[in-house]
Short mmCIF file of N, CA and C in Angstrom, two decimals:
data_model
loop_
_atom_site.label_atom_id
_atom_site.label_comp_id
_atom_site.label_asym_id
_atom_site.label_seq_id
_atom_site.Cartn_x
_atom_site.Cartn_y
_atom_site.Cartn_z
N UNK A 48 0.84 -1.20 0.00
CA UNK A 48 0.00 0.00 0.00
C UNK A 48 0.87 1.25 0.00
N UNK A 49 1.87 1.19 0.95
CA UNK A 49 2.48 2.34 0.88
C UNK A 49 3.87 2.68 -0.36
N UNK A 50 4.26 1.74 -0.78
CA UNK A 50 4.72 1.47 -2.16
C UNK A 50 3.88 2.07 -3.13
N UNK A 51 2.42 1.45 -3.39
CA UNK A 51 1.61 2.34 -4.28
C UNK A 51 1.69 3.70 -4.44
N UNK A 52 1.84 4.06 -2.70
CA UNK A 52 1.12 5.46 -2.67
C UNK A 52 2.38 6.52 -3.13
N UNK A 53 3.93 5.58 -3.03
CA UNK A 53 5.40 6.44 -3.57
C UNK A 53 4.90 6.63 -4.80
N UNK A 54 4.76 5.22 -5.59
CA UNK A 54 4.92 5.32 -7.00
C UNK A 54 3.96 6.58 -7.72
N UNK A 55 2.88 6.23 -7.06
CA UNK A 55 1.52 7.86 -7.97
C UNK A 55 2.53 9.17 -7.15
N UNK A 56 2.86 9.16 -5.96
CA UNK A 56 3.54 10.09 -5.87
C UNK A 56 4.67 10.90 -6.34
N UNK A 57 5.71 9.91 -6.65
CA UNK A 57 6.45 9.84 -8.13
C UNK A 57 6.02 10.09 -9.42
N UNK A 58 5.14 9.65 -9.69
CA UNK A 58 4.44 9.63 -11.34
C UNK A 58 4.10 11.08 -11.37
N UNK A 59 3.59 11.51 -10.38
CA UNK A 59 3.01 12.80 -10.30
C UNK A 59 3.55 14.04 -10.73
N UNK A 60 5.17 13.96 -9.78
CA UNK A 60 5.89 14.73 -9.84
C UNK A 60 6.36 15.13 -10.72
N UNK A 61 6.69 13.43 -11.37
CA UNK A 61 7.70 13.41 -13.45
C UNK A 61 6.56 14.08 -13.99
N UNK A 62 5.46 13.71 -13.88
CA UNK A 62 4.57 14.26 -15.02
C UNK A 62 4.63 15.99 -14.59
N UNK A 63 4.48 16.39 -13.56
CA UNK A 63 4.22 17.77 -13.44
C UNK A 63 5.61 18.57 -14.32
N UNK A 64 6.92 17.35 -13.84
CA UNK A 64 8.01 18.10 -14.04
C UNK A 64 8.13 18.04 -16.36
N UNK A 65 7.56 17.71 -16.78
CA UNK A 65 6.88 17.49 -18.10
C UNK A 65 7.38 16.15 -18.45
N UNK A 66 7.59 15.15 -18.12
CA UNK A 66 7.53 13.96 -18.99
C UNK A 66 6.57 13.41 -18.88
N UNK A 67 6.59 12.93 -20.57
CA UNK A 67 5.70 12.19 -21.26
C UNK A 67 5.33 10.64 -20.72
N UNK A 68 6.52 10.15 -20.93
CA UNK A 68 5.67 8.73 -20.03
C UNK A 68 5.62 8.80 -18.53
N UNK A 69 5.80 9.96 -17.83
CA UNK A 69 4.88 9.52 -16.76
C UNK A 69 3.27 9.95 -16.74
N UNK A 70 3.15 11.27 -17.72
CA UNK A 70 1.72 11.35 -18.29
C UNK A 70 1.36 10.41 -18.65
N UNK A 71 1.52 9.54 -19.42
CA UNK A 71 1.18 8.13 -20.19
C UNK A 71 0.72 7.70 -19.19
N UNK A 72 1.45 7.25 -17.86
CA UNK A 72 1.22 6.29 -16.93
C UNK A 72 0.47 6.83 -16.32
N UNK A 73 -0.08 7.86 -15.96
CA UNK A 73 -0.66 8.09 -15.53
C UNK A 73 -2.64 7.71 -15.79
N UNK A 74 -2.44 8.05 -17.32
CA UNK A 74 -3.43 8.09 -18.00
C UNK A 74 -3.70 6.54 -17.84
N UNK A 75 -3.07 5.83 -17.68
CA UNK A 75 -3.22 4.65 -17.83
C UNK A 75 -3.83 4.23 -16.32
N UNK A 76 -3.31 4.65 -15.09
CA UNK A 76 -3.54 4.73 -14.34
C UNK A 76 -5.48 5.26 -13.81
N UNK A 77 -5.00 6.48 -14.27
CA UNK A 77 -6.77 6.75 -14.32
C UNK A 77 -8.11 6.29 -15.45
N UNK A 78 -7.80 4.97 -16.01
CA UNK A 78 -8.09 4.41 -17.12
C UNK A 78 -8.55 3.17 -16.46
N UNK A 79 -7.73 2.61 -15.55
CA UNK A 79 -7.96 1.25 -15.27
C UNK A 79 -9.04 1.72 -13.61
N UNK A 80 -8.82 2.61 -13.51
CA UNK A 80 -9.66 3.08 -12.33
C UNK A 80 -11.30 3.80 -12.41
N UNK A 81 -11.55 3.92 -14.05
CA UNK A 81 -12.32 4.40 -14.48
C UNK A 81 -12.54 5.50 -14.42
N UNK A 82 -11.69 6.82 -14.78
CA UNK A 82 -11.67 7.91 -14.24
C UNK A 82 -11.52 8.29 -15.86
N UNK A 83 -12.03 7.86 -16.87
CA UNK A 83 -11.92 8.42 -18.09
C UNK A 83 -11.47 9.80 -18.84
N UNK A 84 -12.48 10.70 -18.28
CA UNK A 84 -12.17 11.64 -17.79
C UNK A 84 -10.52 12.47 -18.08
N UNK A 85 -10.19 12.10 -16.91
CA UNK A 85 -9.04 12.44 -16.44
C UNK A 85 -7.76 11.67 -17.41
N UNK A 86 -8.26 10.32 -17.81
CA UNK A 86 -7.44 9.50 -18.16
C UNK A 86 -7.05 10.63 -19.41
N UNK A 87 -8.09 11.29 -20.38
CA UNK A 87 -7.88 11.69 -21.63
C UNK A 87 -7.16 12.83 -20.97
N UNK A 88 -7.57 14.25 -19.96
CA UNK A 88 -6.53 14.83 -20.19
C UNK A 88 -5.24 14.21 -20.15
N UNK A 89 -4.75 13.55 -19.23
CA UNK A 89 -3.18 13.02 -19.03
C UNK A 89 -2.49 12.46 -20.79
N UNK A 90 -3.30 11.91 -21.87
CA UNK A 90 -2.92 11.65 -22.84
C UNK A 90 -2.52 12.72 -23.83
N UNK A 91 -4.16 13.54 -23.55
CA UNK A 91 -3.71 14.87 -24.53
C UNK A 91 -2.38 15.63 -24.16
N UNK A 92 -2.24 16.08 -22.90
CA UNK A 92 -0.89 16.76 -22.42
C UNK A 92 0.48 15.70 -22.68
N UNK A 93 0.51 14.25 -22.52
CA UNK A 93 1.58 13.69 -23.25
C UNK A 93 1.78 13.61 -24.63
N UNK A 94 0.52 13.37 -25.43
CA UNK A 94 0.50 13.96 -26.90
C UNK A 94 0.96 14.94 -27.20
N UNK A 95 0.55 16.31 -26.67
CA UNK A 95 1.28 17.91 -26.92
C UNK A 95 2.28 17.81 -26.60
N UNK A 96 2.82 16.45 -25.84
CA UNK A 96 4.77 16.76 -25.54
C UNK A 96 5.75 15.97 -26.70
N UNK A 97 4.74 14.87 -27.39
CA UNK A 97 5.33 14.25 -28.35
C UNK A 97 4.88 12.64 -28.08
N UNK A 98 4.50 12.41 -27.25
CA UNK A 98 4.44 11.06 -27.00
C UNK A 98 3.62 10.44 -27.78
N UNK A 99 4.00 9.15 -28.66
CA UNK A 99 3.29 8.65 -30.04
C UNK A 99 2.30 7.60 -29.37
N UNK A 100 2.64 6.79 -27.71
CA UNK A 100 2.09 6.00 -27.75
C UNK A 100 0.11 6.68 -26.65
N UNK A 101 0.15 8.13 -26.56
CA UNK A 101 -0.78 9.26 -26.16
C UNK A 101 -1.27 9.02 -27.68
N UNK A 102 -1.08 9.15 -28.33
CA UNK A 102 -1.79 9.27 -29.53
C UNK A 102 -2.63 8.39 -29.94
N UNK A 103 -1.80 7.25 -30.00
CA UNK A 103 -3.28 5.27 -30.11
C UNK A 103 -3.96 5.71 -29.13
N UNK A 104 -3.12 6.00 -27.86
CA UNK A 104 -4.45 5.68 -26.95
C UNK A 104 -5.96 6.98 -27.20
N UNK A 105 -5.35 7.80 -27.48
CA UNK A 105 -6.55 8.83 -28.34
C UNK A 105 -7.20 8.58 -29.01
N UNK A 106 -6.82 8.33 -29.88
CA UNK A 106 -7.10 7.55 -31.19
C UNK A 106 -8.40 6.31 -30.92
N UNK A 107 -7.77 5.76 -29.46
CA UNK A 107 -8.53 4.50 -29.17
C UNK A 107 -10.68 5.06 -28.61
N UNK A 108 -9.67 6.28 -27.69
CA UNK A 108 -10.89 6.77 -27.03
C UNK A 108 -11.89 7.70 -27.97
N UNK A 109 -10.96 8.16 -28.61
CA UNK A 109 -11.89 8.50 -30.05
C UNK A 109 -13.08 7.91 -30.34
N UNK A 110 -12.96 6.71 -31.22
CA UNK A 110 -13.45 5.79 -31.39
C UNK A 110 -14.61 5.15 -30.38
N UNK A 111 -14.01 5.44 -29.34
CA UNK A 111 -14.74 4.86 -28.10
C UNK A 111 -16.10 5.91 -27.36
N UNK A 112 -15.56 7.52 -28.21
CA UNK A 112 -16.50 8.23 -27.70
C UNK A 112 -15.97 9.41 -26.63
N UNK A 113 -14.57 8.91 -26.23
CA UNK A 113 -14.51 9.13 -24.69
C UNK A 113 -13.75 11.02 -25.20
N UNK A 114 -13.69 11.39 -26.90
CA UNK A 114 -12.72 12.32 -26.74
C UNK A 114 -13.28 13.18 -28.15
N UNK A 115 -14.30 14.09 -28.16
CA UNK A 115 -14.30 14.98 -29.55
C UNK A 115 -13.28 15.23 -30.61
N UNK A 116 -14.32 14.82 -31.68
CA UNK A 116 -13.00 15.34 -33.20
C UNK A 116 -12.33 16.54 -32.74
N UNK A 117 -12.88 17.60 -32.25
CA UNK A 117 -12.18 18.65 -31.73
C UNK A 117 -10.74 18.79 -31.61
N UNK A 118 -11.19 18.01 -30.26
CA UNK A 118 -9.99 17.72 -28.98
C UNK A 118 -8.63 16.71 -29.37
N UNK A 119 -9.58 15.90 -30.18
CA UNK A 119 -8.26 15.01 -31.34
C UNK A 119 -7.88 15.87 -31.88
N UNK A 120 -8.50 16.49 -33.23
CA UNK A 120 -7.67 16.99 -33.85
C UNK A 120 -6.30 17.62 -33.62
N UNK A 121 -7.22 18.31 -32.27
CA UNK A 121 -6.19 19.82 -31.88
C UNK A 121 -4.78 18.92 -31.13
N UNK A 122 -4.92 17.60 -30.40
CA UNK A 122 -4.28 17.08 -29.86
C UNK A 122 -2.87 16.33 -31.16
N UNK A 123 -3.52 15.97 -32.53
CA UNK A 123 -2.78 15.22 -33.11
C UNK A 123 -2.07 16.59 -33.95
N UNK A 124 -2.49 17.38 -34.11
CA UNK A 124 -1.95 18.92 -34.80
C UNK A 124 -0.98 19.31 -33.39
N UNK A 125 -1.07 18.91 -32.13
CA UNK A 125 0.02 19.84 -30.99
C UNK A 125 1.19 18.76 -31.35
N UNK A 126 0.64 17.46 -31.49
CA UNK A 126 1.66 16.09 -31.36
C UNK A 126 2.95 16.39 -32.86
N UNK A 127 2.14 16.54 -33.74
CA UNK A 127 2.65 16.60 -35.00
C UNK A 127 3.93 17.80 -34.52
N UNK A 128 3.62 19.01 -34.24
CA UNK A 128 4.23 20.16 -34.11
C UNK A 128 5.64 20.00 -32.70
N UNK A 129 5.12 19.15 -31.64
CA UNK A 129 6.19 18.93 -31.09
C UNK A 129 6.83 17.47 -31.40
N UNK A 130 6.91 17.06 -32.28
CA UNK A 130 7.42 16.12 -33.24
C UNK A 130 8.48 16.55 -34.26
N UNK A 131 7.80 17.49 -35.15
CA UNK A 131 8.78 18.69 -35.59
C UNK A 131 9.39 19.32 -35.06
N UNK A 132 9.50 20.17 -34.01
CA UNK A 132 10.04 20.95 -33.13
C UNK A 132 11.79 20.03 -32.76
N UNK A 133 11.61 18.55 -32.91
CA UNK A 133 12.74 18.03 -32.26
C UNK A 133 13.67 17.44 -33.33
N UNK A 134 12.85 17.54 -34.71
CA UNK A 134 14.02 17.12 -35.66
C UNK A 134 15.16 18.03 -35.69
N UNK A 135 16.43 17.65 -36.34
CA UNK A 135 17.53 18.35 -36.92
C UNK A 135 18.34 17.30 -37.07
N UNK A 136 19.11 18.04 -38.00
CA UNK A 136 19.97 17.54 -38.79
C UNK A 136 21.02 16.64 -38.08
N UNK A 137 21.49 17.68 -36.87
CA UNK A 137 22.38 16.52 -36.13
C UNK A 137 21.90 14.70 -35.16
N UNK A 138 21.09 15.22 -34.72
CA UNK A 138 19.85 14.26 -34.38
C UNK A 138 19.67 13.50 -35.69
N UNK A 139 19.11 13.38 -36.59
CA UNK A 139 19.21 12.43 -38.02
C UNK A 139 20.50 12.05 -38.06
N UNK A 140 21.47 12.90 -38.25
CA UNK A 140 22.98 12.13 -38.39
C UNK A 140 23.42 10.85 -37.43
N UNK A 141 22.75 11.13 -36.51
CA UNK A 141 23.00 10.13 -34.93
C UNK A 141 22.28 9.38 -35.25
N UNK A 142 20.77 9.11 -35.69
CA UNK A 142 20.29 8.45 -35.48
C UNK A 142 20.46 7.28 -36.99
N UNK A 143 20.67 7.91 -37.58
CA UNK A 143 21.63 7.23 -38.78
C UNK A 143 22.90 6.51 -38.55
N UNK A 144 23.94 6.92 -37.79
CA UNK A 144 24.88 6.42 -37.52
C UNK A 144 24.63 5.24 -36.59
N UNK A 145 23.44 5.32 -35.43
CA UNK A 145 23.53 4.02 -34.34
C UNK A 145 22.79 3.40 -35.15
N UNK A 146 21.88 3.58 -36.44
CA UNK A 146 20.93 2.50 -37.35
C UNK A 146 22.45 1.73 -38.56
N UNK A 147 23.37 1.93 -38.35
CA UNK A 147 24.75 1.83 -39.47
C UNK A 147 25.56 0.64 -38.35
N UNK A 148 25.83 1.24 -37.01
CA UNK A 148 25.92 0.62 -36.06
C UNK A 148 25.31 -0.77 -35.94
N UNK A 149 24.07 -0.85 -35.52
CA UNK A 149 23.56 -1.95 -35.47
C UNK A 149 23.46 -3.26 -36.51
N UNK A 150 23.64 -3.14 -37.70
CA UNK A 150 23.90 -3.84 -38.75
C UNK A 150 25.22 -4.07 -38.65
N UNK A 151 25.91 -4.28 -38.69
CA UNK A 151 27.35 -4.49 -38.55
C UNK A 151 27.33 -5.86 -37.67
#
């Protein structure tokens, strides 16, 4: 019990402090608890940070009802944009070089 209560306390913090998968986990968290709700903001705000796997799960609740074309849209247009925001050239070069790497 009191293990539980570190870990959301932890999760909390990463997410406040902006990472994405602890938003994720979170969402996931208030998902299995039925807090729907809540579950979608925590996805949309990891989506607007970049997180691809915020996006299925959008995508999912979409579908499910749980989230307006709106709120998608605007969510897969923030995702897209901080997606872009992190390319460059040197980043491609790296990520080219450890994909050159691994074949070998």
């Amino acid at each position: 019990e009191k293990d539980k209560k570190k870990e959301l306390f932890h999760l909390e913090e990463a997410a406040i402090a902006g990472h994405p998968d602890a938003r994720y986990n979170l969402a996931l968290k208030e998902g299995r608890n039925k807090r729907f709700d809540r579950a979608v903001k925590h996805f949309i705000i990891a989506a607007n940070l970049g997180h691809d796997g915020s996006i299925q799960m959008l995508k999912e609740c979409y579908k499910h009802g749980f989230v307006s074309k709106e709120d998608f849209a605007a969510a897969l247009r923030a995702h897209q944009a901080a997606v872009d925001a992190t390319k460059s050239p040197q980043r491609e070069e790296a990520a080219e070089y450890f994909r050159r790497r691994q074949l070998e």
